[in-house]
CSV table of C-alpha atoms and ligand atoms in Angstrom, one decimal:
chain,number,residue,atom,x,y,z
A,12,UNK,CA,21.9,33.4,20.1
A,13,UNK,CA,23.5,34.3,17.1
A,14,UNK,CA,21.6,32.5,15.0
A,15,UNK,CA,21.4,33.6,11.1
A,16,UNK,CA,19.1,33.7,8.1
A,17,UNK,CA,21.4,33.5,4.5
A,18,UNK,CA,19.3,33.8,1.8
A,19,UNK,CA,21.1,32.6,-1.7
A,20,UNK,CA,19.5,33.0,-5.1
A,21,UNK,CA,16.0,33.1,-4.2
A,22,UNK,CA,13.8,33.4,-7.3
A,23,UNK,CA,9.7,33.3,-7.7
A,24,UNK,CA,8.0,33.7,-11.2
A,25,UNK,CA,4.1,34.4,-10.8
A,26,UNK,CA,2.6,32.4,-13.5
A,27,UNK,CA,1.2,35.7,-15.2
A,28,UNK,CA,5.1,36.4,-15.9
A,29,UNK,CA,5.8,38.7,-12.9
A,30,UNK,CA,9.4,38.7,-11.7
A,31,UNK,CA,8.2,38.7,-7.6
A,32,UNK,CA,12.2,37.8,-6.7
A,33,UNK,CA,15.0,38.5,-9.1
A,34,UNK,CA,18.0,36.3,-7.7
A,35,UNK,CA,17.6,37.5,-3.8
A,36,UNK,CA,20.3,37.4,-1.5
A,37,UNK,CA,20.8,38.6,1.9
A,38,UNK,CA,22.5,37.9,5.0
A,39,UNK,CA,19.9,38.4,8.4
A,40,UNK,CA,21.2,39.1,11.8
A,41,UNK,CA,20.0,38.6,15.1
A,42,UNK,CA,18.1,42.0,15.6
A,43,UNK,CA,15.6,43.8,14.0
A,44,UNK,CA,15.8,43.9,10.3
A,45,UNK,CA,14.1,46.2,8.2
A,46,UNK,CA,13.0,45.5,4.7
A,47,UNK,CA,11.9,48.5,2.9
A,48,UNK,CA,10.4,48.3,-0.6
A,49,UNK,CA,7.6,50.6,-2.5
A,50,UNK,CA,4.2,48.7,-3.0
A,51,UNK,CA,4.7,45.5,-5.3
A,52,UNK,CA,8.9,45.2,-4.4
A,53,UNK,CA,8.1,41.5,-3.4
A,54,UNK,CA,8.3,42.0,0.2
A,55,UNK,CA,5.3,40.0,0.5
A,56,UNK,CA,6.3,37.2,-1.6
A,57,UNK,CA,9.6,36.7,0.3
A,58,UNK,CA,8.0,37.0,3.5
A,59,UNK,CA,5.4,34.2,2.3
A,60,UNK,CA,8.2,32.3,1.3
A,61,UNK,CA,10.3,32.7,4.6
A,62,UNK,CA,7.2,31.9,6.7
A,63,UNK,CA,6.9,28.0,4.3
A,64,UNK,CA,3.5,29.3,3.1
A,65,UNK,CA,4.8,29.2,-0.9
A,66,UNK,CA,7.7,27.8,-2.8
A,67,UNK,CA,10.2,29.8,-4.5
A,68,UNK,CA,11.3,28.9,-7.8
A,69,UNK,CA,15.0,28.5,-7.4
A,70,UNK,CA,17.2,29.7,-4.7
A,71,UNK,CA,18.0,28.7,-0.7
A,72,UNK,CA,17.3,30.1,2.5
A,73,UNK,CA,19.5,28.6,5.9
A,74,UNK,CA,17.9,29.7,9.5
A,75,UNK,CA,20.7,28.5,11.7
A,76,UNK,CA,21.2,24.5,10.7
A,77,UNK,CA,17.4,24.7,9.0
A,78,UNK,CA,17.1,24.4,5.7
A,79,UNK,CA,13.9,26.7,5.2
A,80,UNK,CA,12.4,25.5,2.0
A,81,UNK,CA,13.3,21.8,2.3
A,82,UNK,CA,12.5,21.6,6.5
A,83,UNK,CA,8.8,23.0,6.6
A,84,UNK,CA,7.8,21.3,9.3
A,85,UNK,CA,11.2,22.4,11.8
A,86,UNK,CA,10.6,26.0,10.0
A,87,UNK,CA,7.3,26.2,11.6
A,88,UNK,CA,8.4,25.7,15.3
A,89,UNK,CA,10.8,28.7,15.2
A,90,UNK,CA,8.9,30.7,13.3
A,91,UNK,CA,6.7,33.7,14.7
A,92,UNK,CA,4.5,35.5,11.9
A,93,UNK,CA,2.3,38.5,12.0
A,94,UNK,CA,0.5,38.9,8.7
A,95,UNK,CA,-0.7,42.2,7.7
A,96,UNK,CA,-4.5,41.3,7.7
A,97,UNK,CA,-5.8,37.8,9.3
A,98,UNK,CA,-8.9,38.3,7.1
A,99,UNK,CA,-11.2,35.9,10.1
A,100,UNK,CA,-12.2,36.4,13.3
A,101,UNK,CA,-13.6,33.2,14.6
A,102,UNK,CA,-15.7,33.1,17.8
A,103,UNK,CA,-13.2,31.3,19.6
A,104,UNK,CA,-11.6,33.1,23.0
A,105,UNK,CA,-8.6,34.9,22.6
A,106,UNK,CA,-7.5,32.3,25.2
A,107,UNK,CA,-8.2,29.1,23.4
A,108,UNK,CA,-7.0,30.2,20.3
A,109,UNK,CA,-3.7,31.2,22.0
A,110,UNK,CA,-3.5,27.9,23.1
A,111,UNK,CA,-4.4,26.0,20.2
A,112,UNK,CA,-1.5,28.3,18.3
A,113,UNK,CA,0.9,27.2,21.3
A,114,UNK,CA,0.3,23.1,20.8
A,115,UNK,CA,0.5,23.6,16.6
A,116,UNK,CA,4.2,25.0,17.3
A,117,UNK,CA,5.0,22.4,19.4
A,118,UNK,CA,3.9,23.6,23.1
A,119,UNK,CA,2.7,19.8,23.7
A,120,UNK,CA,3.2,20.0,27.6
A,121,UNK,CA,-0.3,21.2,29.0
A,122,UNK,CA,1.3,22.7,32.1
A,123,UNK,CA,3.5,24.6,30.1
A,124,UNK,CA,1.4,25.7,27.7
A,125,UNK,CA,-0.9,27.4,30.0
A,126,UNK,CA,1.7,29.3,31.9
A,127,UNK,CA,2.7,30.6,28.6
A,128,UNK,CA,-0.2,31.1,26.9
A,129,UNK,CA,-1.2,33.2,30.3
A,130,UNK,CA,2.3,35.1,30.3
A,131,UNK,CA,1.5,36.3,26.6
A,132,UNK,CA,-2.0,37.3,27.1
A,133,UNK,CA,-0.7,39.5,30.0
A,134,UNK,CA,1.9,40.9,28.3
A,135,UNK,CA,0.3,41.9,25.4
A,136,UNK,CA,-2.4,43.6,27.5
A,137,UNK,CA,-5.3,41.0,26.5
A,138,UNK,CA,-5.1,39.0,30.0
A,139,UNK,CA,-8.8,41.3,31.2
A,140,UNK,CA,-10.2,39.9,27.5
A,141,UNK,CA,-8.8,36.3,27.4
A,142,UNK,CA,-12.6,35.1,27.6
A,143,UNK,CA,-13.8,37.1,25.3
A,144,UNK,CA,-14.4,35.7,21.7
A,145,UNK,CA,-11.7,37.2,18.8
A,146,UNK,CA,-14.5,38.1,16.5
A,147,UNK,CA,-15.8,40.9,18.9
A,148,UNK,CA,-12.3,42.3,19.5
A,149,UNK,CA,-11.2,46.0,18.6
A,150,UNK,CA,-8.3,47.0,15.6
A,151,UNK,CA,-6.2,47.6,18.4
A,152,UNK,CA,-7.2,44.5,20.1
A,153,UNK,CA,-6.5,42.3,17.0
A,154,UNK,CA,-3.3,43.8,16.7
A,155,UNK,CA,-2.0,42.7,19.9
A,156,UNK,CA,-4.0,39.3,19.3
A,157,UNK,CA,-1.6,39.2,16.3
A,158,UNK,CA,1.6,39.9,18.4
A,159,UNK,CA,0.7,37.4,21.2
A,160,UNK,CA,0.0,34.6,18.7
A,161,UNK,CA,3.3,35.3,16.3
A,162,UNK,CA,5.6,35.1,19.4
A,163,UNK,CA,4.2,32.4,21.5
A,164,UNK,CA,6.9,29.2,21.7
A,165,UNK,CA,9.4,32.0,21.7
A,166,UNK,CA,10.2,31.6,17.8
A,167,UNK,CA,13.8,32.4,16.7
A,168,UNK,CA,12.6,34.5,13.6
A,169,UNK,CA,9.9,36.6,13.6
A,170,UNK,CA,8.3,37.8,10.6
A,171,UNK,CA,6.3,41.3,10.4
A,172,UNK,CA,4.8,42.6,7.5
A,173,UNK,CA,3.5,46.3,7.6
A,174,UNK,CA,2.5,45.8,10.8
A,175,UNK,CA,1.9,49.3,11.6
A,176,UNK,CA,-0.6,50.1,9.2
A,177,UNK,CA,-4.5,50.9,11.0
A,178,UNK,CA,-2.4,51.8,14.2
A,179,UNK,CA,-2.8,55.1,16.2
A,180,UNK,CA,0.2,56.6,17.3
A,181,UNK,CA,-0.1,55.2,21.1
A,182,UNK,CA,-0.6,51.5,19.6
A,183,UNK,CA,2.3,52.2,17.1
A,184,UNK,CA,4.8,53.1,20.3
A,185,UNK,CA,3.4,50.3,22.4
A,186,UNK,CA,4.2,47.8,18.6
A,187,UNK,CA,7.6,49.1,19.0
A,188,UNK,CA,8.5,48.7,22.2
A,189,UNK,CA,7.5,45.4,22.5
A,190,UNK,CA,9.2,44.2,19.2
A,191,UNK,CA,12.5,46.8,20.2
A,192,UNK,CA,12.4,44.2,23.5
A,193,UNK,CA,12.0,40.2,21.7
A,194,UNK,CA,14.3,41.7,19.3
A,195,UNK,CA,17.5,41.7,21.2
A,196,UNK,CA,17.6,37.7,21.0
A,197,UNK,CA,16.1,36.7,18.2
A,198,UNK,CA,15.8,37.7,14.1
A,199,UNK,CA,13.1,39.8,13.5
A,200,UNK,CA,12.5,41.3,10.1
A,201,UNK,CA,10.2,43.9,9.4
A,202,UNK,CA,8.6,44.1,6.4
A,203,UNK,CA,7.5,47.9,5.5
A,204,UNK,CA,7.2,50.5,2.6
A,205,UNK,CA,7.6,53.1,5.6
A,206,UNK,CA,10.9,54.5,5.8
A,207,UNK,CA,10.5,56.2,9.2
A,208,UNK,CA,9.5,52.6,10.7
A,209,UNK,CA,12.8,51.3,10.0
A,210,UNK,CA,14.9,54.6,10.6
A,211,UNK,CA,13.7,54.6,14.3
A,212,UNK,CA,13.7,50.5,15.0
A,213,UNK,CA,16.8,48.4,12.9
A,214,UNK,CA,19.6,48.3,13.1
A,215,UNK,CA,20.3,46.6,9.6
A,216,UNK,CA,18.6,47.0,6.7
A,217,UNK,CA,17.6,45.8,3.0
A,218,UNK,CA,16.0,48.0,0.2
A,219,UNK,CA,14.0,45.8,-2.7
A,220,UNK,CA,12.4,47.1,-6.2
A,221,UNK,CA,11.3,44.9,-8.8
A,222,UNK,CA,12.3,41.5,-7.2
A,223,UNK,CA,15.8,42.8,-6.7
A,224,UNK,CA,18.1,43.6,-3.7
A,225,UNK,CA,19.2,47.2,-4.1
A,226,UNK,CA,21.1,47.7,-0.6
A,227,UNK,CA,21.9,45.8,1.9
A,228,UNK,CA,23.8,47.3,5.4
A,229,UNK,CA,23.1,49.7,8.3
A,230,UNK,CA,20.7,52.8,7.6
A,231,UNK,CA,23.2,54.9,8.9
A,232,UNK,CA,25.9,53.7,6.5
A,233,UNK,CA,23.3,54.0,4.0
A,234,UNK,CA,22.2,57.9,4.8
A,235,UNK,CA,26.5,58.8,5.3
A,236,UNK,CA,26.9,57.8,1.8
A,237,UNK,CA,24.5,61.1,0.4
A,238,UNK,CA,26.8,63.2,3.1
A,239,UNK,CA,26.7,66.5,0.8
A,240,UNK,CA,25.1,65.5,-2.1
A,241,UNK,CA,21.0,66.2,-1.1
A,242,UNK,CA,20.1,69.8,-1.6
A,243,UNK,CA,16.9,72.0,-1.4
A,244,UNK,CA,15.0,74.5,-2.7
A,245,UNK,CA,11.7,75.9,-2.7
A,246,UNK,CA,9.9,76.4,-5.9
A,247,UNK,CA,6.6,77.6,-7.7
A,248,UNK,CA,4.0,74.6,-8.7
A,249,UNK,CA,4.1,75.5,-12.0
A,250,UNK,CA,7.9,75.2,-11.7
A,251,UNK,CA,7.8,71.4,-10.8
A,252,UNK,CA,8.1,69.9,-14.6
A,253,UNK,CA,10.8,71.7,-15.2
A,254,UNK,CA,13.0,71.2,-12.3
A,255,UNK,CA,12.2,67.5,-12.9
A,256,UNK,CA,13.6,67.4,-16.3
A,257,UNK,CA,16.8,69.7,-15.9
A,258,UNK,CA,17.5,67.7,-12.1
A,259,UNK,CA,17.4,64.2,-10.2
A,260,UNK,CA,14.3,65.0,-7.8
A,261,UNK,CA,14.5,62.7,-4.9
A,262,UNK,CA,11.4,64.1,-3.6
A,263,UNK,CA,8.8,67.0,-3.6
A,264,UNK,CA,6.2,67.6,-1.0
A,265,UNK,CA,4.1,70.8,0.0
A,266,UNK,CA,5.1,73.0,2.6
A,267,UNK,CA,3.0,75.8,3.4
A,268,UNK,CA,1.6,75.1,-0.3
A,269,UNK,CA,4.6,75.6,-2.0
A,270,UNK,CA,6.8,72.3,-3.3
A,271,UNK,CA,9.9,71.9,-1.2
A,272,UNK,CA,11.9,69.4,-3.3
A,273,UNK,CA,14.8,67.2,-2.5
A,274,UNK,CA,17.2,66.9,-5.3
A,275,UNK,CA,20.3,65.0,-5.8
A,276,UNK,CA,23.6,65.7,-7.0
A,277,UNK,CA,26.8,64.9,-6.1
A,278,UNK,CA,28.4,68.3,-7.3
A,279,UNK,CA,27.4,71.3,-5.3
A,280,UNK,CA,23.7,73.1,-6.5
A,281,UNK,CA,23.5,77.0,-6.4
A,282,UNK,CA,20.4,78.9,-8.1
A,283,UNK,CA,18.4,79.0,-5.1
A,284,UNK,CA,19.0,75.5,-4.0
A,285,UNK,CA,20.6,74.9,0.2
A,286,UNK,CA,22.2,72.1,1.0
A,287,UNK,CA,20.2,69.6,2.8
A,288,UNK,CA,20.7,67.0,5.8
A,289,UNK,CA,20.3,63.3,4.4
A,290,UNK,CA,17.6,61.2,5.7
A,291,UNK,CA,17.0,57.7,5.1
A,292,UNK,CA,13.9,59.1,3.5
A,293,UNK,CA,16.4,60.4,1.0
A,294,UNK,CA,18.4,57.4,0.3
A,295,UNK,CA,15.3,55.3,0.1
A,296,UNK,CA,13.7,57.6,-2.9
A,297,UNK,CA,17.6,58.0,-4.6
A,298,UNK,CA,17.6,54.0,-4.6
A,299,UNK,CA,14.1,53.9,-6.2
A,300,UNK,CA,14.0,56.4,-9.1
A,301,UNK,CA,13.2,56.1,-12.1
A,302,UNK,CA,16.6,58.2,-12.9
A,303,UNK,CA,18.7,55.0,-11.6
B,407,ADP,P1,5.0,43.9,-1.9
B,407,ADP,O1,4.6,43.1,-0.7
B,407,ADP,O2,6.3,44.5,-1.8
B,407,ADP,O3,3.9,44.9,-2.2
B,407,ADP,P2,4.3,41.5,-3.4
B,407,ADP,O4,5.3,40.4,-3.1
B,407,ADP,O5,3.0,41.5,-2.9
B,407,ADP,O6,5.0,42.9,-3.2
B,407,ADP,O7,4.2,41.6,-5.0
B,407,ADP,C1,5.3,41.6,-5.9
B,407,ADP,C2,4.8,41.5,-7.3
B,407,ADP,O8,4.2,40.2,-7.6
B,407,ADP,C3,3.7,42.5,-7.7
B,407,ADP,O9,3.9,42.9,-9.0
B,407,ADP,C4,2.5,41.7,-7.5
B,407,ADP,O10,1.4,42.3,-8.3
B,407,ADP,C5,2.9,40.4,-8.0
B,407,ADP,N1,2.1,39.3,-7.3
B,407,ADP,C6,2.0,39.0,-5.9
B,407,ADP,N2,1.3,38.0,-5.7
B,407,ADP,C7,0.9,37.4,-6.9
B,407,ADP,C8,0.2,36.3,-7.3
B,407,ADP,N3,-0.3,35.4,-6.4
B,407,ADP,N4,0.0,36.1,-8.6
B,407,ADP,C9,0.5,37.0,-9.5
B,407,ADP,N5,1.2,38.0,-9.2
B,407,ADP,C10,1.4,38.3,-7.9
């Protein structure tokens, strides 16, 4: 209970001169945290670092009286993380590996263990497959494989990166739900380049480019601050270059095969152009640009 993450500093080089974190700092909540970032932002690499499986270069990061980089081994028995790809499916049960998860964090009480590892199964709708081995299980069974194993010990942060990614729409609801519900007590940051994913589930939010921490606060305080300033219009394909040179085009996407652009400007647009409700699709693509 209100336990929080304050990251200071953090900084990772690649050695092929990549800036993966420029200086990071944030301040995480209990709740569900959304960290939104286009492909190659870094998201990984801070996730990886938050979840002790690489070393920044420089920096901090405090989970309640934990020092993260310095207490690996304490890290590890809070921690809950659901990696976008495992990459093997051994032949073990889903039940034995469940269980062998539970003892690494710390579950040493066999009793114990096996009531939990038996809650988990059931609530992530595996309990009717716990014999069956992991390497014969479907996308969607993996998935919730992947959920069961990242919260089992009840971690205090919970780390999810593009977890939603190979899910149907059903699966995706069910993902939500079920993180919606741990994350009332606990820090869970989601890790995501998509914008909607965030917009529906936390209630605080960081954007990342380049390594660097572009916004930090609540996506509605984020959206209020375009009030008025997004605008639309309708235009020609061949039109597009031109209305990318002459405005600041958040966005452009065919409706009905026609471009239906997004631009930005905080003085009001006439020629054709209606003003247009912000979304944090908007403020996501403003914070992004090129133009910036
Ligand atoms: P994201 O998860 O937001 O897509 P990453 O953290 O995976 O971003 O990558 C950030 C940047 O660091 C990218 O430019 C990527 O190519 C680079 N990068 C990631 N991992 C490595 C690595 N092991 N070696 C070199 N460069 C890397």
């Amino acid at each position: 209970m209100g336990m929080e993450l304050r990251i200071e500093n953090l900084s990772k080089t690649y050695a092929n001169g990549v800036r993966a974190l420029d200086d990071v700092c944030l301040t995480i909540p209990a709740g569900m945290y959304g960290l939104l970032g286009p492909n190659g932002a870094g998201k990984s690499t801070l996730m990886r670092t938050l979840a002790t499986l690489q070393e920044p270069d420089g920096g901090s990061a405090q989970l309640g009286d934990i020092d993260m980089i310095g207490q690996k081994d304490k890290v590890r028995r809070q921690l809950g993380y659901l990696p976008q790809e495992f990459g093997v499916y051994p032949r073990t049960s889903a039940e034995d590996m469940l269980d062998y998860i539970a003892l690494l964090k710390g579950l040493t009480h066999a009793r114990e263990r096996k009531d939990a590892v038996g809650w988990m199964l059931e609530r992530c709708n595996l309990y009717d497959h716990r014999k069956q081995a992991l390497s014969g299980f479907s996308g969607g069974m993996r998935q919730r494989f992947g959920i069961a194993q990242a919260l089992i010990g009840n971690p205090q942060l919970l780390i999810v990166d593009e977890p939603t990614a190979g899910l149907d729409p059903g699966e995706r609801n069910r993902f939500y739900n079920l993180l919606a519900e741990v994350g009332e007590q606990v820090i869970v940051i989601l890790s995501t380049h998509i914008v909607e994913d965030v917009a529906e589930l936390c209630t605080e939010m960081a954007i990342i480019n380049k390594g660097r921490v572009l916004y930090q606060g609540r996506p509605q305080d984020a959206i209020a601050q375009l009030k008025g300033r997004i605008w639309e219009i309708s235009i020609g394909k061949a039109e597009l270059g031109g209305y990318e040179q002459r405005y600041q085009v958040v966005s452009s996407r065919l409706v009905a095969g026609r471009p239906l652009l997004h631009v930005y400007s905080p003085a009001p647009l006439s020629e054709g152009f209606a003003p247009s409700t912000p979304s944090l699709e908007d403020f996501f693509f403003t914070k992004i640009r090129s133009w910036n």
